[in-house]
């Protein structure tokens, strides 16, 4: 029964109705986001005019592009016949005609299949690292794939990479064996010692360093070369034609430096971050000094150091490959930045996580591997990928030390009389290739963040 003091009380609910047409759909979005005030109206009109101006000039240039011609003069002749003299048309024929040079540099044409096969192996090798759904046994192939790719790209006897693989296996085996019995620190020192004895000749280095004539002690530790000679004698013919580093150029060069730098700088950066957080004075001081010195000097200076000065500090007669020197410098430079990114992730871990690891009775390395680092690396993913993107783009800086990266090749192509005068097409192509790679890395970073997100599940 209705209350007489209240004029009207609704006793039934009205059925739901659709909102007014002006408050939904595209019209509502445009009114709220583009035409909400006079300032927004002016900015919207200016933006539309700017977009129209750019598209109206660039789209015909792109869509009318000529892809088949032997020179810029022929390209212009085809343009005049199709669209009239002076038409705004791109000449992408330079990319078609110089495709192999842009991709492979001056690599022998007969060996292109080796580079392609090496990058196919690379895709197979990194697949189990990037995607956890793949079988974990594929990681064994990931471990040996760098040696196979080195053999395919640089050629030579296959026993060289096998000897290097055996040396690395000896280092890891000795380190693990000593670690189980004597602790991590002694295990690492033993592994380093085995590596020095296997890959270097410390006695010959010391002898040459003090001015001894020749290399009289070079026969004392020829483990690596001895295995190679024995392998060649037992199974000769397992070799590919050797290719020098100076013949490798184009995007092949950029990918080699970028991928090697990324693969090597991540573990080194993590170790440096742990070293900077360590309570051990010497390790902490060395880590801080390394990070500050490397990070405080521009990369181009380190590249010039690798190109010009590093050989002065090597024993006389040492021939240190320029590409290897560049990879070392790029790796060290990137590792310093990675270390700071990971240190930020370590600082974000609550103290209770460290105390929980101690309460479980885990030693330092198990606590880092099982509890601390997985959380810290998850937090650091955007910063790590950002550093990797910067590293990949910085590979173009090798142009200043004379290496034939894509940017340097553009100058060589434009210096040719057939293509003298062409600019935008080449730079657009190189920029687009770098953008695709960096964009894919960025998308994978987002995918990895979503996959590792736990707090919202």
CSV table of N, CA, C and O in Angstrom, one decimal, residues 295-337:
chain,number,residue,atom,x,y,z
A,295,UNK,N,80.7,1.7,-19.0
A,295,UNK,CA,79.5,2.5,-19.3
A,295,UNK,C,79.8,3.9,-19.5
A,295,UNK,O,79.1,4.7,-20.1
A,296,UNK,N,80.9,4.4,-18.9
A,296,UNK,CA,81.3,5.8,-19.0
A,296,UNK,C,82.0,6.3,-20.2
A,296,UNK,O,82.2,7.5,-20.4
A,297,UNK,N,82.3,5.3,-21.1
A,297,UNK,CA,83.0,5.7,-22.4
A,297,UNK,C,82.1,5.3,-23.5
A,297,UNK,O,81.4,4.3,-23.5
A,298,UNK,N,81.9,6.2,-24.5
A,298,UNK,CA,81.1,5.9,-25.7
A,298,UNK,C,81.5,4.6,-26.4
A,298,UNK,O,82.7,4.3,-26.5
A,299,UNK,N,80.5,3.9,-27.0
A,299,UNK,CA,80.8,2.7,-27.7
A,299,UNK,C,81.7,2.9,-28.9
A,299,UNK,O,82.6,2.1,-29.1
A,300,UNK,N,81.6,4.0,-29.5
A,300,UNK,CA,82.5,4.3,-30.7
A,300,UNK,C,83.9,4.3,-30.3
A,300,UNK,O,84.8,3.9,-31.0
A,301,UNK,N,84.2,4.8,-29.1
A,301,UNK,CA,85.6,4.8,-28.6
A,301,UNK,C,86.1,3.4,-28.4
A,301,UNK,O,87.2,3.1,-28.7
A,302,UNK,N,85.3,2.6,-27.8
A,302,UNK,CA,85.7,1.2,-27.6
A,302,UNK,C,85.9,0.5,-28.9
A,302,UNK,O,86.7,-0.4,-29.1
A,303,UNK,N,85.1,0.8,-29.9
A,303,UNK,CA,85.3,0.2,-31.3
A,303,UNK,C,86.6,0.6,-31.9
A,303,UNK,O,87.3,-0.2,-32.5
A,304,UNK,N,86.9,1.9,-31.7
A,304,UNK,CA,88.2,2.3,-32.2
A,304,UNK,C,89.4,1.7,-31.4
A,304,UNK,O,90.4,1.3,-32.0
A,305,UNK,N,89.1,1.5,-30.1
A,305,UNK,CA,90.1,0.8,-29.4
A,305,UNK,C,90.3,-0.7,-29.9
A,305,UNK,O,91.4,-1.2,-30.0
A,306,UNK,N,89.2,-1.3,-30.2
A,306,UNK,CA,89.3,-2.7,-30.7
A,306,UNK,C,90.0,-2.7,-32.1
A,306,UNK,O,90.7,-3.6,-32.4
A,307,UNK,N,89.7,-1.7,-32.9
A,307,UNK,CA,90.3,-1.7,-34.2
A,307,UNK,C,91.7,-1.3,-34.3
A,307,UNK,O,92.5,-1.8,-35.0
A,308,UNK,N,92.1,-0.3,-33.4
A,308,UNK,CA,93.5,0.3,-33.6
A,308,UNK,C,94.4,-0.1,-32.5
A,308,UNK,O,95.6,-0.3,-32.7
A,309,UNK,N,93.9,-0.1,-31.2
A,309,UNK,CA,94.8,-0.1,-30.1
A,309,UNK,C,95.0,-1.5,-29.5
A,309,UNK,O,96.0,-1.8,-28.8
A,310,UNK,N,94.0,-2.4,-29.7
A,310,UNK,CA,94.0,-3.7,-29.0
A,310,UNK,C,95.2,-4.5,-29.4
A,310,UNK,O,95.8,-5.2,-28.5
A,311,UNK,N,95.6,-4.5,-30.6
A,311,UNK,CA,96.7,-5.3,-31.1
A,311,UNK,C,98.1,-4.9,-30.4
A,311,UNK,O,99.0,-5.7,-30.3
A,312,UNK,N,98.1,-3.6,-29.9
A,312,UNK,CA,99.4,-3.2,-29.3
A,312,UNK,C,99.6,-3.9,-27.9
A,312,UNK,O,100.7,-3.9,-27.4
A,313,UNK,N,98.5,-4.3,-27.4
A,313,UNK,CA,98.6,-5.0,-26.1
A,313,UNK,C,98.7,-6.5,-26.2
A,313,UNK,O,98.7,-7.2,-25.2
A,314,UNK,N,98.6,-7.0,-27.4
A,314,UNK,CA,98.7,-8.4,-27.7
A,314,UNK,C,100.2,-8.8,-27.9
A,314,UNK,O,101.0,-8.0,-28.3
A,315,UNK,N,100.5,-10.1,-27.7
A,315,UNK,CA,101.9,-10.5,-28.0
A,315,UNK,C,102.3,-10.3,-29.4
A,315,UNK,O,101.4,-10.4,-30.3
A,316,UNK,N,103.5,-10.0,-29.7
A,316,UNK,CA,104.0,-9.8,-31.1
A,316,UNK,C,103.6,-11.0,-32.0
A,316,UNK,O,103.7,-12.2,-31.6
A,317,UNK,N,103.2,-10.7,-33.2
A,317,UNK,CA,102.8,-11.7,-34.1
A,317,UNK,C,101.4,-12.2,-34.0
A,317,UNK,O,100.9,-13.1,-34.8
A,318,UNK,N,100.7,-11.7,-33.0
A,318,UNK,CA,99.3,-12.2,-32.8
A,318,UNK,C,98.4,-11.5,-33.8
A,318,UNK,O,98.4,-10.3,-34.0
A,319,UNK,N,97.6,-12.3,-34.5
A,319,UNK,CA,96.6,-11.8,-35.5
A,319,UNK,C,95.2,-12.0,-34.9
A,319,UNK,O,94.6,-13.1,-35.0
A,320,UNK,N,94.7,-11.0,-34.3
A,320,UNK,CA,93.4,-11.1,-33.7
A,320,UNK,C,92.3,-10.6,-34.6
A,320,UNK,O,92.4,-9.4,-35.0
A,321,UNK,N,91.4,-11.4,-35.0
A,321,UNK,CA,90.4,-11.1,-36.0
A,321,UNK,C,89.6,-9.8,-35.6
A,321,UNK,O,89.2,-9.7,-34.5
A,322,UNK,N,89.4,-8.9,-36.6
A,322,UNK,CA,88.7,-7.6,-36.2
A,322,UNK,C,87.3,-7.9,-35.8
A,322,UNK,O,86.8,-7.3,-34.9
A,323,UNK,N,86.6,-8.8,-36.5
A,323,UNK,CA,85.2,-9.1,-36.1
A,323,UNK,C,85.1,-9.6,-34.7
A,323,UNK,O,84.2,-9.3,-33.9
A,324,UNK,N,86.1,-10.5,-34.3
A,324,UNK,CA,86.1,-11.0,-33.0
A,324,UNK,C,86.3,-9.9,-31.9
A,324,UNK,O,85.7,-9.9,-30.9
A,325,UNK,N,87.2,-9.0,-32.3
A,325,UNK,CA,87.5,-7.9,-31.4
A,325,UNK,C,86.3,-7.0,-31.2
A,325,UNK,O,85.9,-6.6,-30.1
A,326,UNK,N,85.5,-6.8,-32.3
A,326,UNK,CA,84.3,-6.0,-32.2
A,326,UNK,C,83.3,-6.7,-31.4
A,326,UNK,O,82.6,-6.1,-30.5
A,327,UNK,N,83.1,-8.0,-31.6
A,327,UNK,CA,82.1,-8.7,-30.8
A,327,UNK,C,82.5,-8.7,-29.3
A,327,UNK,O,81.6,-8.5,-28.4
A,328,UNK,N,83.7,-8.8,-29.0
A,328,UNK,CA,84.2,-8.7,-27.6
A,328,UNK,C,83.8,-7.3,-27.0
A,328,UNK,O,83.2,-7.2,-25.9
A,329,UNK,N,84.1,-6.3,-27.7
A,329,UNK,CA,83.8,-4.9,-27.2
A,329,UNK,C,82.3,-4.6,-27.1
A,329,UNK,O,81.9,-4.1,-26.1
A,330,UNK,N,81.6,-5.1,-28.1
A,330,UNK,CA,80.1,-4.9,-28.0
A,330,UNK,C,79.5,-5.7,-26.9
A,330,UNK,O,78.6,-5.2,-26.2
A,331,UNK,N,80.0,-6.9,-26.7
A,331,UNK,CA,79.6,-7.7,-25.6
A,331,UNK,C,79.8,-7.0,-24.2
A,331,UNK,O,79.0,-7.0,-23.3
A,332,UNK,N,81.1,-6.6,-24.0
A,332,UNK,CA,81.4,-5.9,-22.8
A,332,UNK,C,80.6,-4.7,-22.5
A,332,UNK,O,80.1,-4.4,-21.4
A,333,UNK,N,80.4,-3.9,-23.6
A,333,UNK,CA,79.6,-2.7,-23.5
A,333,UNK,C,78.2,-3.0,-23.1
A,333,UNK,O,77.6,-2.3,-22.2
A,334,UNK,N,77.6,-3.9,-23.8
A,334,UNK,CA,76.2,-4.3,-23.5
A,334,UNK,C,76.1,-4.9,-22.1
A,334,UNK,O,75.1,-4.7,-21.4
A,335,UNK,N,77.1,-5.7,-21.7
A,335,UNK,CA,77.0,-6.4,-20.4
A,335,UNK,C,77.0,-5.4,-19.2
A,335,UNK,O,76.3,-5.6,-18.2
A,336,UNK,N,77.7,-4.3,-19.4
A,336,UNK,CA,77.7,-3.3,-18.4
A,336,UNK,C,76.3,-2.7,-18.2
A,336,UNK,O,75.8,-2.5,-17.0
A,337,UNK,N,75.6,-2.5,-19.2
A,337,UNK,CA,74.2,-1.9,-19.1
A,337,UNK,C,73.2,-3.0,-18.6
A,337,UNK,O,72.3,-2.7,-17.8
